[in-house]
Tab-separated table of C-alpha atoms in Angstrom:
chain	number	residue	atom	x	y	z
A	1	MET	CA	-33.255	-27.150	-9.997
A	2	LEU	CA	-32.179	-28.304	-6.148
A	3	ARG	CA	-33.161	-31.571	-6.308
A	4	GLU	CA	-30.819	-31.832	-9.417
A	5	ILE	CA	-27.817	-30.048	-7.814
A	6	GLN	CA	-28.694	-33.101	-4.834
A	7	LYS	CA	-28.940	-35.962	-6.992
A	8	ASP	CA	-25.544	-34.963	-8.483
A	9	GLN	CA	-24.107	-35.125	-5.142
A	10	LYS	CA	-21.914	-38.242	-4.166
A	11	THR	CA	-22.857	-40.654	-1.498
A	12	ASP	CA	-19.043	-42.392	-0.996
A	13	PRO	CA	-18.964	-43.136	2.653
A	14	THR	CA	-15.212	-41.510	2.708
A	15	LEU	CA	-17.084	-38.063	2.104
A	16	LYS	CA	-18.658	-38.513	5.528
A	17	ALA	CA	-15.167	-38.631	7.118
A	18	LEU	CA	-14.010	-35.547	5.196
A	19	GLN	CA	-16.722	-33.616	6.239
A	20	ASN	CA	-15.991	-34.287	9.878
A	21	ALA	CA	-12.252	-33.455	9.117
A	22	ILE	CA	-13.543	-30.183	7.412
A	23	ALA	CA	-15.934	-29.182	10.506
A	24	ALA	CA	-13.423	-29.781	13.167
A	25	ASN	CA	-10.422	-27.786	11.876
A	26	ALA	CA	-9.092	-25.419	9.625
A	27	ILE	CA	-9.428	-25.377	5.863
A	28	ASP	CA	-5.884	-24.373	5.677
A	29	ASP	CA	-4.522	-26.879	8.383
A	30	LEU	CA	-6.083	-29.803	6.321
A	31	THR	CA	-4.770	-28.591	2.701
A	32	LYS	CA	-1.307	-27.577	3.972
A	33	SER	CA	1.127	-29.300	1.403
A	34	HIS	CA	3.588	-31.570	3.468
A	35	GLN	CA	6.304	-31.120	0.784
A	36	ALA	CA	6.296	-27.504	1.188
A	37	GLN	CA	6.800	-27.768	5.118
A	38	ARG	CA	10.379	-28.586	4.529
A	39	ALA	CA	13.116	-26.009	6.006
A	40	ILE	CA	12.624	-22.776	4.498
A	41	ASP	CA	15.894	-21.201	2.782
A	42	THR	CA	16.868	-18.310	4.251
A	43	HIS	CA	19.918	-17.227	2.125
A	44	PHE	CA	19.720	-14.839	-0.326
A	45	SER	CA	22.479	-13.721	-2.974
A	46	ILE	CA	21.557	-10.550	-3.097
A	47	GLU	CA	19.915	-8.946	0.381
A	48	THR	CA	20.177	-5.175	1.372
A	49	LYS	CA	21.454	-4.170	4.833
A	50	GLN	CA	19.063	-4.918	7.521
A	51	GLN	CA	16.813	-2.533	9.314
A	52	THR	CA	14.517	-2.549	12.328
A	53	ILE	CA	10.864	-4.007	11.869
A	54	THR	CA	7.981	-1.319	12.265
A	55	ASP	CA	4.788	-2.400	13.296
A	56	GLN	CA	1.219	-0.988	11.861
A	57	LYS	CA	-0.564	-2.369	14.361
A	58	SER	CA	-4.788	-2.680	13.641
A	59	SER	CA	-4.473	-0.093	10.588
A	60	GLY	CA	-3.927	-0.281	7.079
A	61	ARG	CA	-1.405	2.274	6.955
A	62	CYS	CA	0.849	-0.417	5.144
A	63	TRP	CA	1.540	1.817	2.150
A	64	MET	CA	2.878	4.791	4.402
A	65	PHE	CA	4.934	2.247	6.743
A	66	SER	CA	6.758	0.672	3.737
A	67	GLY	CA	6.851	4.112	2.206
A	68	MET	CA	8.780	5.098	5.221
A	69	ASN	CA	11.292	1.834	5.275
A	70	VAL	CA	12.171	2.707	1.751
A	71	LEU	CA	13.138	6.782	2.882
A	72	ARG	CA	14.841	5.514	5.986
A	73	SER	CA	16.935	2.958	4.236
A	74	ASP	CA	18.054	5.427	1.644
A	75	PHE	CA	19.007	7.974	4.341
A	76	ALA	CA	21.415	4.981	6.140
A	77	GLN	CA	22.880	4.175	2.604
A	78	ARG	CA	23.380	7.913	1.919
A	79	THR	CA	25.265	9.060	5.485
A	80	ASP	CA	26.371	5.011	6.040
A	81	SER	CA	26.366	5.777	9.762
A	82	LEU	CA	23.195	7.550	10.785
A	83	THR	CA	19.960	6.285	11.584
A	84	VAL	CA	16.020	7.560	11.784
A	85	GLU	CA	12.611	6.607	11.973
A	86	PHE	CA	9.872	8.387	10.587
A	87	SER	CA	6.774	9.279	12.425
A	88	GLN	CA	3.788	7.776	10.967
A	89	ALA	CA	1.523	9.918	13.085
A	90	TYR	CA	3.003	12.937	11.808
A	91	LEU	CA	1.983	12.257	8.007
A	92	PHE	CA	-0.771	10.342	8.805
A	93	PHE	CA	-2.848	13.663	10.558
A	94	TYR	CA	-2.186	15.405	6.967
A	95	ASP	CA	-3.027	12.333	5.264
A	96	GLN	CA	-6.489	12.335	6.986
A	97	LEU	CA	-6.975	15.937	6.400
A	98	GLU	CA	-6.090	16.104	2.841
A	99	LYS	CA	-8.304	13.191	2.049
A	100	ALA	CA	-11.166	15.037	4.008
A	101	ASN	CA	-10.586	18.064	1.616
A	102	LEU	CA	-10.322	15.893	-1.236
A	103	MET	CA	-13.331	14.409	-0.765
A	104	LEU	CA	-15.651	17.753	-0.103
A	105	GLN	CA	-13.908	19.667	-2.894
A	106	GLY	CA	-15.013	16.420	-4.855
A	107	VAL	CA	-18.693	16.624	-3.622
A	108	ILE	CA	-18.471	20.486	-4.588
A	109	ASP	CA	-17.161	19.769	-8.159
A	110	THR	CA	-20.055	16.841	-8.537
A	111	GLY	CA	-22.461	19.125	-6.843
A	112	LYS	CA	-24.968	19.431	-10.053
A	113	LYS	CA	-24.903	15.054	-10.579
A	114	PRO	CA	-27.544	13.366	-9.149
A	115	ILE	CA	-26.785	11.771	-6.039
A	116	ASP	CA	-27.157	8.235	-7.752
A	117	ASP	CA	-24.086	9.171	-10.325
A	118	GLN	CA	-21.016	7.092	-9.836
A	119	ARG	CA	-18.602	9.616	-9.409
A	120	VAL	CA	-21.003	11.465	-6.665
A	121	GLN	CA	-21.450	8.101	-4.930
A	122	PHE	CA	-17.420	7.413	-4.962
A	123	PHE	CA	-16.623	10.202	-2.850
A	124	PHE	CA	-19.689	9.493	-0.597
A	125	HIS	CA	-18.696	5.108	-0.453
A	126	HIS	CA	-15.084	6.357	0.179
A	127	PRO	CA	-14.726	9.901	2.189
A	128	LEU	CA	-11.697	8.933	3.492
A	129	SER	CA	-9.365	5.739	4.630
A	130	ASP	CA	-6.228	4.735	5.869
A	131	GLY	CA	-5.437	2.942	2.921
A	132	GLY	CA	-3.402	4.605	0.416
A	133	THR	CA	-0.333	4.103	-2.296
A	134	PHE	CA	3.217	5.234	-2.713
A	135	CYS	CA	2.248	9.006	-4.343
A	136	GLY	CA	0.644	9.429	-1.379
A	137	VAL	CA	3.988	9.552	0.483
A	138	ALA	CA	5.322	11.207	-1.889
A	139	ASP	CA	2.914	14.375	-2.104
A	140	LEU	CA	2.346	14.645	1.311
A	141	ALA	CA	6.069	14.611	2.298
A	142	ASP	CA	6.994	17.421	-0.353
A	143	LYS	CA	4.123	19.556	0.848
A	144	TYR	CA	4.447	18.834	4.599
A	145	GLY	CA	7.819	17.463	5.330
A	146	LEU	CA	8.583	15.052	7.597
A	147	VAL	CA	9.736	14.583	11.473
A	148	PRO	CA	11.458	11.839	13.691
A	149	LYS	CA	9.220	9.020	15.213
A	150	GLU	CA	10.108	10.664	18.889
A	151	VAL	CA	8.805	13.861	18.003
A	152	MET	CA	5.096	12.840	17.425
A	153	PRO	CA	5.098	9.351	18.339
A	154	GLU	CA	1.572	6.660	17.596
A	155	THR	CA	-1.348	7.231	19.476
A	156	TYR	CA	-4.363	4.230	20.341
A	157	SER	CA	-6.061	5.971	17.356
A	158	THR	CA	-2.964	5.921	15.095
A	159	ASP	CA	-2.405	2.045	15.851
A	160	ASN	CA	-6.325	1.216	15.692
A	161	THR	CA	-7.518	3.343	13.321
A	162	SER	CA	-11.161	2.513	12.556
A	163	LYS	CA	-13.284	3.860	15.176
A	164	ALA	CA	-12.045	7.446	14.241
A	165	SER	CA	-12.191	6.683	10.714
A	166	ARG	CA	-15.498	5.410	10.719
A	167	LEU	CA	-16.439	8.334	13.089
A	168	ILE	CA	-14.542	11.373	10.431
A	169	ALA	CA	-16.203	9.566	7.544
A	170	SER	CA	-19.908	10.060	8.861
A	171	LYS	CA	-19.284	13.495	9.543
A	172	LEU	CA	-17.702	14.131	6.130
A	173	ARG	CA	-20.801	12.644	4.863
A	174	GLU	CA	-23.046	14.830	6.959
A	175	TYR	CA	-20.837	17.769	5.208
A	176	GLY	CA	-21.367	16.022	1.976
A	177	LEU	CA	-24.871	16.746	1.825
A	178	GLN	CA	-24.854	20.142	3.002
A	179	LEU	CA	-22.854	21.276	0.533
A	180	ARG	CA	-24.660	19.530	-2.355
A	181	ASP	CA	-27.913	21.439	-0.952
A	182	MET	CA	-25.498	24.880	-1.198
A	183	VAL	CA	-24.851	24.330	-4.838
A	184	GLU	CA	-28.457	22.979	-5.425
A	185	LYS	CA	-29.021	26.765	-4.316
A	186	GLY	CA	-26.612	28.329	-6.426
A	187	LYS	CA	-24.287	29.441	-3.891
A	188	SER	CA	-21.301	31.141	-5.109
A	189	THR	CA	-17.744	29.496	-4.855
A	190	THR	CA	-16.446	31.958	-2.139
A	191	ALA	CA	-19.896	30.696	-0.030
A	192	LEU	CA	-19.212	26.953	-0.236
A	193	THR	CA	-15.357	27.891	0.025
A	194	LYS	CA	-15.931	29.340	3.300
A	195	ALA	CA	-18.020	26.202	4.162
A	196	LYS	CA	-15.349	24.103	3.824
A	197	THR	CA	-12.875	25.754	5.839
A	198	ARG	CA	-15.420	25.505	8.292
A	199	MET	CA	-16.106	22.282	7.739
A	200	LEU	CA	-12.440	21.021	7.451
A	201	SER	CA	-11.648	22.685	10.867
A	202	GLN	CA	-14.026	20.332	12.586
A	203	ILE	CA	-12.201	17.806	11.383
A	204	TYR	CA	-9.155	19.348	12.193
A	205	HIS	CA	-10.257	19.230	15.905
A	206	MET	CA	-11.065	15.887	15.678
A	207	LEU	CA	-7.980	14.634	13.813
A	208	ARG	CA	-6.007	16.602	16.775
A	209	LEU	CA	-7.786	15.294	19.592
A	210	THR	CA	-7.238	11.474	18.179
A	211	ILE	CA	-3.400	11.718	16.680
A	212	GLY	CA	-2.159	15.053	18.454
A	213	GLU	CA	-0.975	18.655	16.977
A	214	PRO	CA	1.286	18.348	14.610
A	215	PRO	CA	4.540	20.140	15.485
A	216	GLN	CA	5.594	23.238	13.366
A	217	LYS	CA	9.187	22.967	15.009
A	218	PHE	CA	11.515	20.837	17.141
A	219	THR	CA	14.874	20.035	18.347
A	220	TYR	CA	16.701	17.001	17.107
A	221	ASP	CA	19.864	15.314	17.624
A	222	PHE	CA	20.675	12.391	15.060
A	223	LYS	CA	21.874	8.956	16.013
A	224	THR	CA	24.422	6.649	14.922
A	225	LYS	CA	23.324	2.787	14.104
A	226	SER	CA	24.266	2.269	17.903
A	227	GLY	CA	22.370	4.625	19.583
A	228	ARG	CA	24.893	7.308	20.228
A	229	THR	CA	24.235	10.713	19.580
A	230	ALA	CA	26.196	12.356	16.444
A	231	GLY	CA	26.993	15.828	16.750
A	232	LYS	CA	24.523	18.276	18.542
A	233	PRO	CA	21.030	18.890	18.439
A	234	LYS	CA	19.320	21.555	15.729
A	235	GLU	CA	16.084	22.752	15.803
A	236	TYR	CA	14.340	21.974	12.611
A	237	THR	CA	10.931	22.910	11.278
A	238	PRO	CA	9.461	19.515	9.117
A	239	ILE	CA	10.423	20.561	5.810
A	240	GLU	CA	13.684	21.843	6.928
A	241	PHE	CA	14.645	17.817	7.978
A	242	TYR	CA	12.894	16.450	5.664
A	243	LYS	CA	15.215	17.954	2.878
A	244	GLU	CA	18.016	17.156	5.300
A	245	VAL	CA	17.192	13.326	5.518
A	246	THR	CA	16.138	13.351	1.459
A	247	GLY	CA	19.408	15.195	0.428
A	248	HIS	CA	17.579	18.335	-0.420
A	249	LYS	CA	15.221	17.109	-3.411
A	250	ALA	CA	11.708	16.277	-3.361
A	251	ILE	CA	10.512	12.433	-3.759
A	252	ASN	CA	8.094	13.369	-7.028
A	253	GLY	CA	9.883	13.157	-10.387
A	254	THR	CA	12.640	10.873	-8.957
A	255	PHE	CA	10.660	7.299	-9.218
A	256	LEU	CA	8.824	5.357	-12.036
A	257	MET	CA	5.080	3.350	-10.576
A	258	LEU	CA	5.437	0.113	-12.368
A	259	MET	CA	2.565	-2.747	-12.343
A	260	ASN	CA	1.712	-6.068	-13.561
A	261	ASP	CA	-1.617	-6.037	-15.062
A	262	PRO	CA	-1.761	-8.380	-17.693
A	263	ARG	CA	-5.549	-7.087	-18.636
A	264	ARG	CA	-4.005	-4.326	-20.390
A	265	GLN	CA	-1.525	-3.778	-22.679
A	266	TYR	CA	1.961	-3.636	-21.796
A	267	TYR	CA	4.541	-0.611	-22.132
A	268	LYS	CA	1.767	1.739	-22.087
A	269	THR	CA	0.851	4.237	-19.150
A	270	PHE	CA	-2.213	4.219	-16.954
A	271	GLU	CA	-3.555	7.239	-14.793
A	272	VAL	CA	-6.239	6.053	-12.092
A	273	GLU	CA	-8.731	9.094	-11.445
A	274	TYR	CA	-9.170	10.107	-7.633
A	275	ASP	CA	-6.452	7.870	-6.630
A	276	ARG	CA	-4.614	10.690	-5.061
A	277	HIS	CA	-4.550	11.523	-1.154
A	278	THR	CA	-4.453	15.755	-1.795
A	279	TYR	CA	-6.808	17.669	-4.543
A	280	ASP	CA	-3.877	19.029	-5.629
A	281	GLY	CA	-1.857	16.157	-5.615
A	282	HIS	CA	-0.717	13.183	-8.181
A	283	ASN	CA	-2.896	10.412	-8.949
A	284	TRP	CA	-1.740	6.787	-9.316
A	285	CYS	CA	0.087	6.709	-12.405
A	286	TYR	CA	2.255	3.781	-13.688
A	287	LEU	CA	3.783	1.629	-16.041
A	288	ASN	CA	2.594	-1.502	-17.275
A	289	LEU	CA	5.149	-3.659	-17.588
A	290	PRO	CA	5.691	-7.939	-18.227
A	291	MET	CA	7.196	-9.131	-14.909
A	292	ASP	CA	10.129	-10.491	-17.041
A	293	ASP	CA	10.880	-6.267	-17.168
A	294	ILE	CA	9.637	-5.758	-13.302
A	295	GLU	CA	12.162	-8.437	-12.104
A	296	GLN	CA	14.870	-7.234	-13.771
A	297	ILE	CA	14.412	-3.563	-12.758
A	298	ALA	CA	14.180	-5.050	-8.947
A	299	ILE	CA	17.484	-7.162	-9.516
A	300	ALA	CA	19.201	-4.069	-10.475
A	301	ALA	CA	17.832	-1.829	-7.599
A	302	LEU	CA	18.867	-4.269	-4.809
A	303	LYS	CA	22.671	-4.931	-6.501
A	304	ASP	CA	22.819	-1.442	-5.516
A	305	GLY	CA	21.598	-1.518	-1.979
A	306	ARG	CA	18.363	-0.011	-2.620
A	307	LYS	CA	15.176	-1.521	-1.006
A	308	MET	CA	11.639	-0.719	-3.152
A	309	TYR	CA	7.873	-0.178	-2.000
A	310	SER	CA	6.029	-2.840	-3.558
A	311	SER	CA	2.243	-4.248	-3.071
A	312	TYR	CA	1.013	-7.957	-3.215
A	313	ASP	CA	-2.188	-10.216	-2.839
A	314	VAL	CA	-0.506	-10.720	0.484
A	315	GLY	CA	-3.625	-13.473	1.928
A	316	LYS	CA	-3.422	-15.715	-1.135
A	317	MET	CA	-1.529	-18.903	-0.482
A	318	LEU	CA	0.220	-17.440	2.376
A	319	ASP	CA	1.783	-19.379	5.482
A	320	ARG	CA	1.497	-16.735	8.190
A	321	LYS	CA	3.189	-18.635	10.918
A	322	ARG	CA	6.430	-19.000	8.806
A	323	GLY	CA	6.181	-16.053	7.539
A	324	TYR	CA	6.592	-17.864	3.782
A	325	ALA	CA	4.586	-17.412	0.403
A	326	ASP	CA	4.622	-20.195	-2.345
A	327	THR	CA	1.604	-21.281	-5.032
A	328	GLU	CA	2.040	-24.911	-3.376
A	329	ASN	CA	1.522	-23.941	-0.246
A	330	TYR	CA	-1.868	-25.435	-0.164
A	331	ASP	CA	-3.223	-28.030	-2.176
A	332	TYR	CA	-7.525	-26.880	-2.037
A	333	GLU	CA	-8.359	-28.619	-5.211
A	334	SER	CA	-7.411	-32.342	-3.979
A	335	LEU	CA	-9.791	-31.065	-0.605
A	336	PHE	CA	-13.027	-30.088	-3.179
A	337	SER	CA	-12.311	-32.024	-6.062
A	338	THR	CA	-12.401	-29.145	-8.126
A	339	PRO	CA	-9.167	-27.262	-10.005
A	340	PHE	CA	-9.136	-23.487	-9.350
A	341	GLY	CA	-7.999	-22.217	-12.773
A	342	MET	CA	-8.178	-18.874	-12.990
A	343	ASP	CA	-5.019	-16.891	-14.562
A	344	LYS	CA	-4.123	-13.788	-13.436
A	345	ALA	CA	-5.893	-11.562	-15.646
A	346	GLN	CA	-9.065	-13.707	-14.641
A	347	ARG	CA	-8.501	-13.310	-11.085
A	348	ILE	CA	-8.249	-9.400	-11.054
A	349	ALA	CA	-11.335	-8.800	-13.735
A	350	THR	CA	-13.651	-10.882	-11.298
A	351	PHE	CA	-12.101	-9.319	-8.399
A	352	ASP	CA	-10.730	-12.094	-7.243
A	353	SER	CA	-7.312	-10.848	-6.714
A	354	GLY	CA	-5.755	-7.578	-6.489
A	355	SER	CA	-3.082	-5.495	-4.814
A	356	THR	CA	-3.881	-5.853	-0.961
A	357	HIS	CA	-0.723	-5.200	1.197
A	358	ALA	CA	2.643	-2.766	0.733
A	359	MET	CA	5.582	-4.067	1.993
A	360	THR	CA	9.492	-3.484	1.384
A	361	LEU	CA	11.383	-5.449	-1.073
A	362	THR	CA	14.782	-6.368	0.333
A	363	ALA	CA	16.370	-9.385	-1.237
A	364	VAL	CA	16.453	-12.024	-4.042
A	365	ASP	CA	18.203	-14.790	-4.308
A	366	LEU	CA	18.974	-15.560	-8.077
A	367	ASP	CA	20.443	-18.775	-9.639
A	368	GLY	CA	23.373	-19.299	-11.685
A	369	LYS	CA	21.666	-18.316	-14.691
A	370	GLY	CA	21.025	-15.025	-13.340
A	371	ARG	CA	17.100	-15.538	-12.690
A	372	ALA	CA	15.444	-14.907	-9.236
A	373	THR	CA	14.612	-18.045	-7.310
A	374	LYS	CA	12.711	-16.234	-4.272
A	375	TRP	CA	12.211	-12.794	-2.911
A	376	LYS	CA	12.515	-11.183	0.933
A	377	VAL	CA	10.346	-8.307	1.703
A	378	GLU	CA	10.349	-5.639	5.424
A	379	ASN	CA	6.606	-6.173	6.540
A	380	SER	CA	4.950	-3.843	8.693
A	381	TRP	CA	3.102	-6.506	11.128
A	382	GLY	CA	5.990	-6.286	13.892
A	383	SER	CA	9.071	-8.351	14.475
A	384	ASP	CA	7.579	-11.257	15.898
A	385	TRP	CA	5.890	-12.459	12.741
A	386	GLY	CA	7.080	-14.449	10.324
A	387	GLN	CA	10.976	-14.571	9.203
A	388	LYS	CA	11.652	-12.004	12.121
A	389	GLY	CA	9.035	-9.563	10.839
A	390	CYS	CA	9.983	-10.503	7.183
A	391	LEU	CA	7.902	-12.419	4.368
A	392	ILE	CA	10.035	-14.812	2.061
A	393	MET	CA	8.176	-15.798	-1.118
A	394	THR	CA	8.771	-18.322	-4.243
A	395	ASP	CA	9.544	-16.304	-7.646
A	396	ARG	CA	6.449	-18.209	-8.951
A	397	TRP	CA	4.284	-16.669	-5.926
A	398	PHE	CA	5.574	-13.329	-6.743
A	399	ARG	CA	4.996	-13.329	-10.488
A	400	GLU	CA	1.265	-14.826	-9.882
A	401	TYR	CA	0.432	-12.056	-6.706
A	402	MET	CA	2.814	-9.054	-6.951
A	403	PHE	CA	1.236	-6.099	-8.423
A	404	ARG	CA	3.352	-2.585	-7.756
A	405	LEU	CA	6.643	-1.548	-7.798
A	406	VAL	CA	8.375	1.790	-7.190
A	407	VAL	CA	11.812	2.633	-7.998
A	408	ASP	CA	14.174	5.030	-8.715
A	409	LYS	CA	14.571	5.993	-12.614
A	410	LYS	CA	18.176	5.427	-12.720
A	411	TYR	CA	17.338	1.335	-12.691
A	412	ALA	CA	14.952	1.548	-15.659
A	413	THR	CA	16.456	0.633	-18.988
A	414	GLU	CA	16.013	3.497	-21.576
A	415	LYS	CA	13.100	1.635	-23.363
A	416	VAL	CA	10.650	1.347	-20.051
A	417	LEU	CA	12.023	5.647	-19.605
A	418	GLN	CA	10.639	6.197	-22.728
A	419	ALA	CA	7.520	4.300	-22.063
A	420	ALA	CA	6.907	6.097	-19.199
A	421	GLN	CA	6.912	9.429	-21.229
A	422	GLN	CA	3.206	8.667	-23.282
A	423	GLN	CA	0.172	10.330	-22.220
A	424	PRO	CA	-1.319	7.770	-19.672
A	425	THR	CA	-4.620	6.651	-20.406
A	426	ILE	CA	-7.389	7.374	-17.378
A	427	VAL	CA	-9.043	4.565	-15.566
A	428	ALA	CA	-11.610	4.281	-13.103
A	429	PRO	CA	-10.881	4.386	-9.601
A	430	GLU	CA	-13.639	1.451	-9.293
A	431	ASP	CA	-11.557	-0.508	-11.110
A	432	PRO	CA	-10.843	-3.725	-9.057
A	433	LEU	CA	-7.302	-3.195	-8.907
A	434	PHE	CA	-7.055	0.138	-7.728
A	435	LEU	CA	-8.098	-0.324	-4.363
A	436	PRO	CA	-5.538	1.072	-1.504
A	437	ASP	CA	-2.900	-0.594	0.155
A	438	GLU	CA	-4.565	-1.366	2.933
A	439	ASP	CA	-3.939	-4.805	4.863
């Protein structure tokens, strides 16, 4: 077979020059479309109010940054003049602790199954991660509240999560084996719970050292957008502060989680098993819609000044230097003399594409007929990245590589709201589309 493959190779002398060029240059530099290099149109007919750009540094917490960007935008819109940035470190502490509990309890629940069972392996393969989805922001904030960033700032290990996460994951796997041994020996539920609590105490200790101790109370005074203090300092608990900045309402129950998955039936709901951040929390439950419907809902929300959590396969056809995503940015087909012909459904099914990164949808540009031509999102890679911290994407790219949108229920049509009430079909967490947003 190898001889047949080698015989099939072309001997055109121009291929030698092409090989030399590829050997000495980045593929994206060689395939970058000259037409796509024209000036980027930065005007948007519908754009929400600008806010400061955040930076997740070397962590996979894009889901948290995007979710909190939405919350602080809603707060600024409701108060008109006040601004706040929430502590990612505070919620991340409880995110990691809750994921540790989810893993250990999952090991107990599956303790009688063999170690090579798919679900058992899921828990040991994914003890915890720094990735996630908006349902994590909702469950964690509803349970633990929020604090301002000044009260609990970032640490080295929140900016750079990999080392601490690997150590905690290793400890959880060790603990998981101990719990399975206890289940095999027929230990009581009380004994298992006591052992799990002792294990979580050690995880709490590791988190306290790397992230810091979450505050129980703090004093804070809100500031205007110009930086001036507004009113007198006030003492809060995290839950009291959360209620004040959200208007005394829980996040859960106010939003729809929409997804575009062309492999599955539209206007049907699906729930991803174990795709949650807390053991007692909500799985990622979404309504599958065509892109036309998702776009119309997103446009309605943006017209009302509302930013939205959204996620994408951000690495595809992305010009990182310019912060511009378009399906025509690069011409890989001409360079390699072969088409890349899979559609969105085929890319998802074969693990070639999926949701990898959450960003905050903030603007859309409409043509004369009200159709979207391009979109803009606030990223969390710092203000020096891309378009002053933002990414502009053409509508054709948006339709191919956008997957998740979280939006207030009031912007959905009656047809969509009724569809969202269906009993969801349970799908496995190993599905290629349901990896956590973590780029």
